XYZ file of C-alpha atoms in Angstrom:
734
model
C 10.607 31.851 3.118
C 13.720 32.846 1.220
C 16.658 30.478 2.704
C 18.692 32.208 4.547
C 22.513 32.274 5.241
C 22.123 30.782 7.939
C 20.094 28.078 7.025
C 22.160 28.113 3.807
C 25.841 26.945 6.154
C 23.336 24.313 8.654
C 22.451 22.441 5.802
C 26.052 23.567 4.006
C 27.708 22.221 7.099
C 25.467 19.212 8.264
C 26.808 17.158 4.598
C 30.072 18.577 5.273
C 29.761 16.846 8.993
C 28.277 14.045 7.356
C 30.764 13.675 5.085
C 34.260 13.887 7.155
C 32.151 11.872 9.881
C 31.575 8.806 8.548
C 34.682 8.686 5.582
C 32.797 9.235 2.389
C 33.190 11.295 -0.818
C 30.290 14.276 -2.219
C 28.359 12.216 -4.860
C 27.275 15.080 -7.328
C 24.009 13.416 -7.395
C 22.825 14.329 -3.685
C 24.192 17.503 -4.082
C 21.859 18.263 -6.626
C 19.033 16.233 -4.840
C 20.348 19.097 -1.843
C 20.106 22.018 -3.206
C 16.810 21.788 -5.556
C 14.632 20.697 -2.416
C 16.306 23.323 -0.045
C 15.266 25.966 -3.136
C 11.968 24.146 -3.650
C 10.998 24.384 -0.014
C 12.454 28.074 0.457
C 10.736 29.446 -3.072
C 7.374 28.881 -0.835
C 5.922 32.059 0.893
C 3.912 32.298 3.918
C 1.819 34.836 6.603
C 1.197 34.417 10.001
C 2.599 30.204 9.173
C -0.099 29.787 6.927
C 1.273 28.938 2.778
C 0.519 32.360 0.090
C 2.057 31.055 -2.100
C 0.132 28.218 -4.755
C -0.129 24.642 -4.504
C 3.308 23.019 -5.926
C 5.653 19.473 -4.984
C 9.053 19.080 -5.464
C 9.700 15.733 -7.767
C 13.170 13.780 -7.119
C 14.042 10.943 -9.614
C 17.279 9.618 -7.856
C 18.374 6.330 -8.476
C 19.826 3.687 -6.332
C 23.907 5.193 -5.013
C 22.078 8.204 -5.119
C 21.764 8.437 -1.598
C 18.265 9.992 -1.235
C 17.442 10.109 2.081
C 20.301 11.431 3.684
C 20.154 14.545 1.446
C 16.558 14.966 1.300
C 17.150 13.975 5.579
C 19.861 17.158 5.326
C 18.144 19.348 2.967
C 14.703 19.321 4.906
C 15.438 19.618 8.654
C 16.983 23.015 8.678
C 13.791 24.447 6.395
C 12.007 22.797 8.918
C 12.843 23.916 11.991
C 13.113 27.234 10.607
C 9.418 27.488 10.164
C 8.498 25.459 12.631
C 6.995 22.859 10.493
C 6.654 18.852 11.261
C 8.855 17.102 8.780
C 6.590 13.712 7.703
C 8.491 11.322 6.506
C 6.669 8.138 4.374
C 7.715 5.697 2.985
C 5.713 2.808 1.341
C 7.869 -0.368 2.979
C 8.371 -1.487 6.988
C 11.970 -2.118 5.656
C 12.640 1.259 4.515
C 10.034 3.386 7.250
C 13.197 0.907 10.195
C 16.363 1.598 8.269
C 15.132 5.549 8.318
C 14.403 5.700 11.945
C 17.028 3.160 13.196
C 19.954 3.996 10.807
C 19.866 6.302 8.487
C 18.180 9.629 11.598
C 20.674 8.016 14.408
C 23.225 8.680 11.953
C 22.940 12.020 11.038
C 22.521 13.602 14.337
C 26.101 11.782 15.308
C 27.623 12.726 12.321
C 26.288 16.308 12.422
C 25.560 19.340 14.983
C 21.834 19.493 13.604
C 19.750 19.097 16.668
C 16.580 17.397 15.823
C 14.205 14.977 17.356
C 12.071 11.574 15.515
C 9.658 9.337 16.137
C 8.159 6.564 14.655
C 4.525 6.592 13.562
C 2.343 3.094 13.073
C -1.156 2.240 12.864
C -3.344 1.760 16.235
C -3.679 -1.723 14.436
C 0.768 -2.631 15.049
C 0.514 -2.446 18.401
C -0.795 -4.742 20.851
C -4.088 -3.810 22.700
C -4.062 -4.810 26.490
C -7.994 -5.401 26.873
C -8.017 -7.657 23.825
C -5.115 -9.332 24.991
C -7.063 -9.697 29.127
C -10.455 -10.966 27.310
C -8.921 -13.594 24.661
C -6.674 -15.189 27.993
C -9.697 -14.686 30.161
C -11.944 -16.346 26.925
C -9.323 -19.165 26.645
C -11.483 -20.941 29.978
C -15.082 -19.258 29.846
C -17.448 -21.026 27.242
C -20.535 -18.640 28.045
C -18.923 -15.267 29.198
C -19.586 -11.349 29.119
C -16.750 -12.108 26.559
C -18.715 -14.430 24.297
C -19.090 -11.513 21.508
C -15.573 -11.796 21.726
C -15.777 -15.232 20.030
C -18.575 -14.561 18.342
C -15.827 -11.312 16.587
C -12.916 -13.699 15.753
C -14.664 -16.544 13.895
C -13.763 -20.367 15.255
C -11.162 -20.148 18.148
C -7.498 -21.667 17.150
C -6.864 -24.406 19.214
C -4.380 -25.712 18.610
C -1.183 -26.053 21.203
C 0.482 -23.598 23.052
C -1.855 -20.860 21.809
C -2.748 -19.822 25.259
C 1.556 -20.528 26.366
C 1.617 -17.558 23.089
C -0.407 -15.195 24.703
C 0.943 -15.133 28.265
C 4.447 -15.146 26.365
C 3.115 -12.133 25.013
C 1.421 -11.165 28.467
C 4.766 -11.265 29.839
C 7.167 -9.935 27.307
C 4.958 -6.661 27.604
C 4.564 -6.664 31.079
C 8.375 -7.131 31.948
C 8.714 -4.213 29.342
C 11.386 -6.565 27.090
C 8.675 -6.421 24.208
C 7.054 -2.663 23.666
C 3.615 -4.197 21.711
C 4.662 -2.972 18.259
C 3.781 -6.619 15.457
C 6.946 -6.170 14.142
C 9.247 -5.998 16.931
C 8.090 -9.097 18.266
C 10.640 -12.211 18.140
C 9.093 -13.832 15.277
C 5.752 -13.682 12.222
C 2.505 -12.891 14.035
C -0.257 -14.735 11.887
C -3.169 -11.978 10.815
C -5.713 -14.200 12.584
C -3.592 -14.190 15.573
C -2.962 -10.629 15.286
C -6.410 -9.879 15.060
C -7.759 -11.286 18.176
C -5.491 -8.792 19.982
C -5.529 -5.726 18.882
C -7.780 -3.038 18.044
C -9.185 -0.201 15.750
C -10.461 3.175 16.999
C -14.214 2.052 16.765
C -13.421 -0.614 19.527
C -10.967 1.393 21.554
C -12.137 3.506 24.584
C -9.411 4.671 24.883
C -8.801 6.725 27.847
C -11.773 4.606 29.495
C -10.195 2.131 29.299
C -8.416 0.582 32.863
C -4.732 -0.063 30.673
C -4.983 3.626 29.494
C -1.904 4.670 31.283
C -0.002 1.268 30.274
C -1.609 1.353 26.351
C 1.028 0.926 23.683
C -0.354 2.711 20.922
C -0.806 5.558 22.851
C 2.603 5.318 24.044
C 3.877 5.250 20.821
C 1.715 8.126 20.354
C 3.834 10.209 23.296
C 6.132 11.639 21.596
C 4.596 12.609 17.836
C 3.250 16.135 19.209
C 7.128 17.266 20.345
C 8.621 15.384 16.961
C 10.810 17.474 14.467
C 10.531 15.128 12.153
C 7.731 11.711 11.946
C 8.536 8.999 10.092
C 5.410 6.960 8.677
C 4.364 5.126 5.623
C 1.671 5.869 2.849
C -1.085 4.057 4.099
C -1.184 6.013 7.404
C -0.671 9.158 5.254
C -3.532 8.325 3.219
C -6.159 7.076 6.417
C -4.817 10.241 8.116
C -6.183 12.465 5.189
C -9.396 10.215 5.055
C -10.062 11.644 8.900
C -9.919 14.748 7.965
C -5.578 15.632 8.100
C -4.661 16.043 11.537
C -6.937 13.117 13.255
C -3.306 11.110 12.993
C -0.509 13.144 11.779
C -0.019 16.873 11.935
C -2.073 18.664 10.115
C -1.462 18.790 6.070
C -1.484 22.788 6.725
C 1.177 21.968 9.074
C 3.573 19.647 7.993
C 6.791 19.283 4.787
C 5.932 16.617 3.895
C 9.108 13.779 1.838
C 7.139 10.646 -0.113
C 10.429 8.275 -0.641
C 9.236 4.975 -3.055
C 6.484 7.793 -4.287
C 6.264 6.099 -7.214
C 3.044 3.996 -5.117
C 1.786 6.899 -3.567
C -1.177 6.588 -6.642
C -1.915 3.204 -6.225
C -2.005 3.059 -2.000
C -4.686 6.011 -2.922
C -6.687 4.146 -4.718
C -6.677 0.971 -2.619
C -7.407 3.398 0.172
C -10.426 4.684 -1.652
C -11.950 1.382 -2.752
C -14.740 -0.420 -0.876
C -16.152 -3.688 -1.410
C -18.946 -6.122 0.014
C -19.371 -9.846 -0.424
C -23.377 -9.945 -0.872
C -23.339 -13.949 0.717
C -20.624 -13.133 3.204
C -22.176 -9.638 4.224
C -25.860 -12.189 5.541
C -23.251 -14.191 7.157
C -22.442 -11.168 9.571
C -26.260 -10.100 9.798
C -26.455 -13.809 11.768
C -23.595 -12.734 14.048
C -24.661 -9.676 14.870
C -28.442 -10.446 15.892
C -26.906 -13.769 17.733
C -24.425 -11.245 19.860
C -28.025 -8.341 20.005
C -29.391 -11.509 21.706
C -26.781 -11.698 24.107
C -26.963 -8.254 24.612
C -30.574 -7.936 25.320
C -30.149 -9.579 29.402
C -28.090 -6.939 30.135
C -29.972 -4.432 29.570
C -32.816 -3.260 31.718
C -35.935 -2.809 29.458
C -37.377 0.336 27.981
C -33.682 2.273 28.353
C -32.935 4.205 25.641
C -29.639 1.519 24.887
C -32.179 -1.351 24.912
C -34.557 0.836 22.267
C -31.386 0.888 20.247
C -31.037 -2.727 20.299
C -34.794 -3.432 18.895
C -33.875 -0.612 15.965
C -30.973 -2.193 14.690
C -32.039 -5.656 14.928
C -35.178 -4.339 12.146
C -32.885 -2.574 10.502
C -30.731 -5.616 10.213
C -33.519 -7.688 8.535
C -34.353 -4.843 5.799
C -30.779 -4.668 5.132
C -30.874 -8.662 4.781
C -33.530 -9.252 2.930
C -32.773 -6.453 0.302
C -29.181 -7.445 -0.059
C -30.589 -10.910 -1.028
C -32.553 -9.013 -3.810
C -29.674 -7.823 -4.861
C -27.735 -11.691 -4.722
C -30.306 -13.196 -7.678
C -30.189 -9.626 -8.905
C -26.776 -10.650 -10.333
C -26.758 -13.823 -10.341
C -29.438 -13.843 -12.978
C -28.948 -10.987 -14.666
C -25.435 -10.992 -15.558
C -23.009 -11.890 -18.485
C -21.176 -14.473 -16.199
C -18.246 -16.456 -17.694
C -16.914 -19.508 -16.492
C -13.759 -21.709 -17.806
C -13.095 -24.493 -16.798
C -9.913 -23.618 -14.667
C -10.765 -21.090 -12.952
C -14.417 -20.806 -10.241
C -13.680 -17.588 -10.734
C -16.048 -15.531 -12.654
C -15.463 -11.364 -13.337
C -18.006 -8.307 -14.058
C -17.056 -5.076 -15.213
C -19.686 -2.552 -15.874
C -18.930 -0.437 -18.649
C -18.009 2.858 -17.791
C -19.357 2.615 -14.513
C -23.236 2.861 -15.713
C -25.152 0.115 -13.258
C -28.235 -1.540 -15.339
C -31.584 0.838 -13.757
C -31.856 -2.388 -11.429
C -28.836 -2.342 -9.672
C -29.157 0.995 -9.585
C -31.712 0.670 -8.241
C -31.470 -1.898 -5.659
C -28.222 -0.068 -5.068
C -30.258 3.238 -3.732
C -32.156 0.483 -1.542
C -29.811 -1.555 0.037
C -27.568 2.264 0.581
C -31.128 4.174 2.700
C -31.000 0.464 4.624
C -27.342 0.403 5.333
C -27.643 3.682 5.991
C -29.657 3.343 8.965
C -28.293 0.547 10.394
C -25.263 2.209 10.920
C -26.899 5.032 12.488
C -28.839 3.037 15.178
C -24.573 0.855 15.745
C -23.970 4.751 16.391
C -26.378 5.372 18.232
C -26.285 2.362 20.458
C -22.395 2.619 20.851
C -22.857 6.230 22.083
C -24.687 4.731 25.130
C -22.187 2.365 26.346
C -19.514 5.569 25.777
C -20.863 7.585 27.618
C -21.767 4.668 30.457
C -17.936 4.945 30.897
C -18.652 8.787 32.164
C -17.930 8.738 35.953
C -19.931 11.871 36.684
C -22.880 11.330 35.023
C -25.352 8.434 36.318
C -26.513 6.645 33.265
C -28.481 3.817 32.575
C -25.795 1.118 31.640
C -23.168 0.302 34.180
C -19.252 -0.012 33.425
C -18.915 -3.689 33.401
C -21.615 -4.434 30.769
C -19.997 -1.103 28.671
C -16.384 -2.250 28.715
C -17.878 -6.323 27.825
C -19.737 -4.621 24.963
C -17.885 -1.688 23.509
C -15.338 -2.898 21.466
C -17.751 -5.850 20.265
C -20.191 -2.739 18.926
C -17.327 -0.712 18.072
C -16.551 -3.556 15.380
C -19.721 -4.346 14.003
C -20.693 -0.154 14.085
C -16.969 -0.116 11.607
C -18.280 -2.999 9.594
C -20.878 -1.745 8.688
C -19.337 1.844 7.331
C -17.618 -0.327 5.266
C -20.621 -2.020 3.796
C -22.599 1.392 3.703
C -19.139 2.887 1.107
C -19.726 0.780 -0.846
C -22.983 1.300 -1.625
C -22.351 5.555 -1.557
C -20.235 5.055 -4.390
C -22.877 2.998 -6.078
C -25.037 5.462 -5.676
C -22.109 8.079 -7.075
C -23.972 9.704 -10.217
C -20.524 10.417 -11.256
C -17.862 12.862 -11.869
C -18.960 17.050 -12.015
C -18.727 18.777 -15.347
C -14.586 19.511 -16.378
C -13.329 22.700 -14.678
C -12.243 25.722 -17.827
C -10.107 23.977 -20.368
C -5.900 25.495 -20.655
C -3.893 25.951 -23.250
C -1.775 23.612 -25.425
C 1.261 24.969 -26.499
C 1.219 25.320 -29.775
C 4.522 25.312 -30.615
C 4.891 21.716 -28.911
C 1.636 19.596 -28.927
C 2.338 19.517 -25.950
C -0.431 20.361 -22.681
C 0.489 21.929 -19.647
C 1.453 20.083 -17.058
C -1.624 21.414 -15.089
C -3.313 18.272 -17.414
C -5.243 16.816 -15.073
C -7.623 19.998 -13.981
C -8.093 20.690 -18.823
C -10.245 17.014 -18.610
C -13.154 16.000 -16.680
C -11.311 12.527 -14.722
C -13.165 9.139 -15.571
C -15.881 7.505 -13.636
C -15.750 5.424 -10.423
C -14.457 1.199 -11.831
C -17.365 -0.933 -11.072
C -18.178 -4.273 -10.656
C -18.588 -8.608 -9.046
C -16.324 -10.763 -9.125
C -17.825 -14.148 -8.189
C -16.837 -17.295 -6.988
C -17.669 -20.760 -6.495
C -16.145 -23.058 -3.925
C -17.394 -27.020 -2.909
C -20.134 -26.422 -0.706
C -20.628 -22.466 -0.946
C -20.359 -19.585 -3.691
C -20.490 -15.658 -3.246
C -20.834 -12.067 -5.476
C -18.782 -9.726 -4.473
C -19.394 -5.864 -5.077
C -16.683 -3.888 -6.011
C -15.560 0.288 -6.828
C -12.565 1.932 -6.823
C -11.894 5.397 -8.508
C -9.660 5.436 -11.632
C -7.300 7.750 -10.869
C -5.842 8.734 -7.696
C -5.432 12.367 -9.453
C -8.764 14.644 -8.010
C -8.108 12.938 -4.510
C -4.998 13.772 -3.910
C -4.981 16.638 -5.066
C -8.316 17.692 -2.417
C -7.143 16.625 0.575
C -3.275 16.461 0.033
C -1.506 19.029 -2.415
C -4.064 21.970 -2.200
C -3.254 21.253 1.988
C 0.617 20.820 2.456
C 2.546 23.142 3.338
C 5.153 21.106 1.180
C 5.118 17.993 -0.587
C 8.358 16.256 -1.935
C 8.560 13.424 -4.240
C 11.175 10.471 -4.779
C 11.512 7.477 -6.013
C 14.709 5.828 -8.551
C 11.253 5.415 -11.017
C 9.302 7.949 -11.575
C 9.510 9.168 -14.606
C 8.244 6.565 -17.382
C 9.804 6.539 -21.312
C 11.808 9.763 -20.284
C 8.443 11.841 -18.925
C 6.993 12.792 -15.789
C 3.583 12.709 -17.479
C 2.068 9.216 -16.110
C 2.880 10.577 -11.927
C 1.229 13.586 -12.697
C -1.531 12.091 -14.561
C -2.081 10.087 -11.649
C -1.113 11.730 -8.372
C -2.545 15.220 -9.872
C 0.090 17.481 -8.743
C -0.108 20.685 -8.728
C 0.552 23.005 -11.988
C 3.509 24.569 -10.119
C 6.011 21.973 -9.581
C 8.970 20.970 -10.171
C 10.509 18.274 -11.507
C 14.147 16.819 -12.049
C 16.804 14.014 -12.530
C 19.138 13.209 -10.454
C 21.884 11.577 -13.299
C 23.395 8.877 -11.611
C 26.381 8.006 -10.457
C 27.235 4.925 -12.126
C 29.886 4.168 -15.240
C 26.282 2.154 -17.195
C 28.750 1.772 -20.109
C 31.189 0.355 -18.585
C 30.228 -1.676 -15.546
C 27.311 -3.980 -17.627
C 25.444 -5.017 -20.757
C 21.761 -5.805 -21.765
C 21.602 -8.056 -24.290
C 18.476 -9.492 -26.377
C 20.196 -12.424 -28.232
C 18.055 -13.995 -30.682
C 15.080 -15.958 -30.002
C 12.808 -19.027 -32.620
C 9.840 -18.008 -30.074
C 7.864 -14.952 -29.194
C 6.485 -14.616 -25.713
C 2.792 -14.814 -27.129
C 4.010 -18.215 -28.847
C 2.787 -21.460 -27.734
C 5.976 -22.674 -27.867
C 7.926 -19.885 -26.558
C 7.822 -21.649 -22.321
C 9.758 -24.869 -23.795
C 12.168 -22.235 -25.625
C 13.104 -21.132 -22.137
C 13.506 -24.423 -20.815
C 15.783 -24.225 -23.791
C 18.009 -21.540 -23.451
C 18.458 -20.969 -19.582
C 21.366 -22.927 -18.336
C 23.296 -21.752 -21.524
C 22.279 -18.501 -19.496
C 23.515 -19.558 -16.217
C 26.029 -21.542 -16.994
C 29.436 -20.004 -15.558
C 27.269 -17.376 -13.487
C 27.113 -17.351 -9.488
C 24.288 -15.721 -8.720
C 21.878 -15.019 -11.960
C 17.822 -14.398 -11.642
C 15.394 -15.061 -13.751
C 12.087 -13.286 -14.200
C 8.597 -14.343 -14.758
C 5.007 -12.089 -15.274
C 3.174 -14.811 -14.792
C 3.246 -17.734 -11.478
C 2.135 -20.749 -13.735
C 5.351 -19.707 -16.021
C 7.569 -19.639 -13.190
C 7.250 -22.969 -11.907
C 6.325 -24.801 -15.604
C 9.789 -23.777 -16.381
C 10.985 -24.518 -13.267
C 9.463 -27.917 -13.058
C 10.926 -28.027 -16.105
C 14.702 -27.920 -15.404
C 14.835 -28.850 -11.941
C 14.781 -32.216 -11.965
C 18.345 -31.674 -14.219
C 19.534 -28.974 -12.509
C 19.123 -30.422 -8.638
C 19.871 -27.718 -5.635
C 20.408 -25.129 -8.087
C 17.296 -23.645 -8.530
C 14.909 -21.760 -5.755
C 11.648 -19.615 -6.902
C 9.997 -17.023 -4.423
C 6.460 -19.240 -4.099
C 9.595 -22.018 -1.569
C 9.497 -20.194 1.047
C 8.945 -16.675 2.155
C 10.866 -14.104 0.764
C 13.719 -13.008 3.236
C 14.815 -17.425 3.661
C 14.729 -17.229 -0.416
C 16.894 -14.379 -0.024
C 18.995 -16.358 2.774
C 19.448 -19.191 1.281
C 20.192 -17.553 -2.018
C 23.374 -15.538 -0.483
C 24.529 -18.461 2.024
C 24.729 -20.603 -0.919
C 26.776 -17.741 -2.838
C 29.719 -17.466 0.249
C 30.508 -21.371 0.252
C 31.268 -20.604 -3.503
C 27.774 -22.154 -5.144
C 26.025 -21.030 -7.622
C 22.486 -19.395 -7.003
C 19.534 -18.858 -9.945
C 16.398 -16.934 -8.119
C 13.139 -17.679 -10.035
C 11.295 -14.892 -8.866
C 8.056 -12.655 -10.137
C 6.973 -9.461 -9.780
C 7.362 -8.517 -6.103
C 11.151 -10.002 -7.371
C 11.390 -7.231 -9.779
C 11.063 -4.336 -7.128
C 11.748 -5.712 -4.039
C 15.030 -6.994 -3.681
C 18.275 -5.340 -2.977
C 21.152 -8.065 -3.631
C 24.735 -6.324 -4.247
C 28.279 -6.990 -5.329
C 28.626 -10.621 -5.739
C 25.174 -12.266 -4.767
C 23.729 -11.440 -7.715
C 26.434 -11.013 -11.038
C 22.766 -11.777 -13.537
C 19.432 -10.830 -14.661
C 16.807 -12.514 -16.970
C 13.863 -10.401 -17.636
C 11.653 -13.505 -19.522
C 9.182 -11.758 -21.180
C 7.744 -7.565 -20.909
C 5.926 -6.488 -18.499
C 3.050 -6.201 -19.358
C -0.252 -5.648 -17.273
C -2.516 -8.456 -16.841
C -5.657 -7.112 -19.511
C -8.433 -8.069 -17.017
C -7.956 -5.248 -14.450
C -10.759 -3.196 -14.053
C -9.140 -0.225 -12.440
C -6.613 -0.051 -15.681
C -10.253 -1.307 -18.108
C -11.507 1.043 -16.897
C -8.890 3.752 -17.377
C -8.182 2.666 -21.012
C -12.103 3.458 -22.098
C -12.306 6.417 -20.914
C -8.215 7.381 -23.103
C -10.101 5.610 -25.596
C -13.582 7.613 -25.945
C -10.965 10.831 -25.731
C -9.191 9.704 -28.716
C -6.557 8.005 -26.673
C -4.652 4.966 -27.621
C -4.792 3.177 -24.143
C -1.543 1.404 -25.211
C 0.505 3.739 -25.704
C -0.927 6.021 -23.205
C -0.919 3.057 -19.859
C 0.504 -0.160 -20.770
C 4.398 0.922 -22.693
C 5.356 4.107 -20.158
C 4.092 1.364 -17.178
C 5.848 -1.758 -18.734
C 8.879 1.188 -18.869
C 8.511 1.907 -14.914
C 8.751 -1.868 -14.540
C 11.283 -3.187 -16.882
C 13.431 -0.049 -15.501
C 12.968 -1.771 -12.003
C 13.581 -5.173 -13.015
C 17.014 -3.621 -14.312
C 18.108 -2.251 -11.593
C 17.919 -5.647 -9.533
C 21.616 -5.421 -10.873
C 23.484 -2.645 -10.139
C 23.225 -2.285 -6.517
C 26.631 -0.282 -5.294
C 29.289 1.600 -7.671
C 31.692 -1.323 -7.824
C 28.432 -3.791 -9.037
C 28.931 -5.551 -13.161
C 27.550 -7.451 -14.098
C 24.696 -8.290 -17.672
C 21.273 -7.783 -17.868
C 19.326 -10.317 -21.202
C 15.679 -9.898 -21.745
C 14.561 -12.409 -24.240
C 11.684 -10.945 -25.508
C 12.318 -9.784 -28.690
C 9.324 -7.175 -28.978
C 11.783 -4.280 -27.731
C 13.258 -4.988 -30.805
C 10.830 -6.384 -33.118
C 8.622 -4.057 -32.202
C 7.982 0.296 -32.863
C 7.006 0.425 -29.083
C 10.301 -1.827 -28.253
C 13.172 1.373 -29.400
C 11.053 3.588 -26.659
C 11.586 0.297 -23.520
C 14.639 0.234 -24.450
C 16.116 3.859 -24.665
C 14.451 4.519 -20.935
C 16.701 1.679 -20.347
C 20.003 2.566 -18.635
C 22.348 3.171 -20.994
C 24.217 0.210 -20.168
C 26.359 -0.871 -23.672
C 24.074 -3.544 -26.236
C 24.513 -6.360 -27.535
C 21.939 -7.480 -29.773
C 21.270 -10.892 -32.078
C 20.162 -10.336 -35.122
C-alpha cells in the first residue's frame, strides 16, 4: 500500500500538533525515524488484506533523547488504521508498558487530532481469579473439604498472621471496584507464593462455565481487545501467543503491525520461552502429590464411569513415569562427570553438540512415551470434568464435583505437559539439512543479511545440573535452542503483516550482524541508525586511568579499593558497575567502614528503594555512591544531578560456563569461526554501550565515564569496543 497523501498529511499534522501542544521542538532523529517507519509500512503490498510482498522488518536503533515512542506512534497509527490492522506494541518491561499506556498514548490523543483507542494486554497469570480466591478463603476454615486439592496444589499453607485478613481485603477491594484485579495495580508488591494461590492459567480456568465469569478481571480486561486500534503487550505475551499458534490471545500475526520496543531483549526472551527443564526428584515428589489427589478424588466418581476409569489409567501411567525417572536419575548420577568444588554445592554437565550418550537417549525415549501417556490420560479426565459444565446434557459427574476438581486436574495436566516438552526436546533428532547456500559478496567478502538461511542452525543445547542441599539433592535436565532465528522467522517474521524493531542498542561494534543472526530477520529487512541529538564530545568524557593491575590479576580487587575513593571524591552522584556480585560485596566490605552512609549496593533493598534513597541523598546535598551489577548497567534512569560519574570496573564479558553460549561457541568453532570475536566481543560491546548509556539521559546532562579495565586499550579488540561507544572526548593515561 503506497503512502497516500491523506496518510502523509495525517502523520505530518499529528507531529506538528504534538510539538505545538507540548511546546517542544522537532528533533532531527525523531523526524528521521518517523519517515523511515512510515516508508517501510507504505512499501508493504497487499491483496484483500493479505500481505503479498516478501516478509521484512524495519530495524531502527535510536539512542536516549530521540523520543522513540512518539516517533513510532505518530508514524504507525495512521498507517495501521488505513490498513485496518491492529497495532501491537510490545515491550520488555512493565515500566515501559505502563509509560506507554498511562502517559504516551493519552498525551498523543490529547495533543493531536488522531482518533484511536487502545488497551493493555497481559497474561492470565497477572489477574485475580475469584474462584481461586473464594476457594482459598473457604479452605482457611476447613482442613478436610472438597477444596483439599488446593492445599495439595499450593504446598504448605502460609500460617503467617493476617493471611486471611489479606485475602479478605483483596476480596473487598475487588468487590468495591477500588482494585481491578491486576496484580501490578495492587498498592504493595504481592509475593509470588501468595499470588499463586489466587490466580489461574488456561488449564485450570473453567472459562464461561465459571460462576464468576461475568465479573472476571481477566475476561473484563480482554473485552476491549477485539475493538482496540492499539494493543500494548509485552514480549513474553507475544511469544506465548505465537507458541499457541498466533491469534489465541492477541490478533493473528497476519492482521497485526508489530512494534517491538526494547527489541534487543526479543531473541533471549524467545530462547527462554522455548526452553524446557525437568527436576527429576522434584517431579517424583509431584507424582506422589498426584497420587494423593487421585485417592481423594475417587469417592466423588461413580465406579465404572469413564472418569473413574481415567483415574485408574492416570494412576497406572504415573507409576510408569516414576519408575523410568528413577532409572534416569541413577544413570545421570553414576555416569556423568560431575565436578563439585568446595564452595559450590552445584555441578553442571553440558552434552557436547547436544549429543546424549546412548543409555541416556534410550531412557529419554522411554520417558517421553510414559509421560505422553500420562498427559493423554490427564487430558481425558479434564475433558470429562469440563463436560459436566454443559447443563444441556446428562453427565456422569455432578457440577459441584467438576467445579472443585477441574482446576486441580488442569494444573496437573499443565505440569505434565511441561515435563513432556523436555523429553520431546531431548528426543528431537536435531536440525534438518541446511537450505541452499546464498552467495557471498565477492567484492566485500560480506555474507548477505539472509545468512540465517545459508547456515545449518546449531543443535539444541542440552545439559544437566546437580544440586546438593543439607538433606536432599536433585538433578535437573535442561534443553534450549541455541539461536532463536528459525523460531522467530517461522512463527513471527514470515507471518506478520509488518514489524518494527527499535531500541537504543541494536548494533554491536557498529553492525546489525549480531541481531540478524540471533533474531533470524527476513532478507528484505531495512536498517537505520538514528544519529543522536547529544553533543557527546562537548558534554562528556570517557577516561581510562593508569592501573597497576588487570581484571584477570589476583590483586585487582585491592586495586579497586585503593582507586575508587579518589574517583568519587568531589562527585555528588556516582554509579560503580561490577560484573560480579562477589567482587562488588568484597569491595563494599573493604570501603564501607571508612565511608559510612556513602555507599548503597543494589542488594541492600528493593531496586526502587535503592534509587529513591540515592536521589534523596543527592537532594539533601549529600554525596551518594551506588554499587550495582548487570541490571543496573541497563535498567536505571538517573537524569541530571542524580548521576554525574559512571565507573566501569571491568569489561562485561559473559560468564564462560553458560551452556547456551558454550554451545553457540562450539558451533562457531566447528564452522571455522572465532567465538571470542564473533560472540564474546560483540556481546560485551552491547553491554558496555548500555552501561555508558546510564550517564546522559537528557540533552542537558553532563559527566564522565571511567573505565578501570585497561584491556580496552591494551588488547586488539579493545579499540573495537572503544570505537563503538558514543563519541565522548577521550582521556587515556599511559
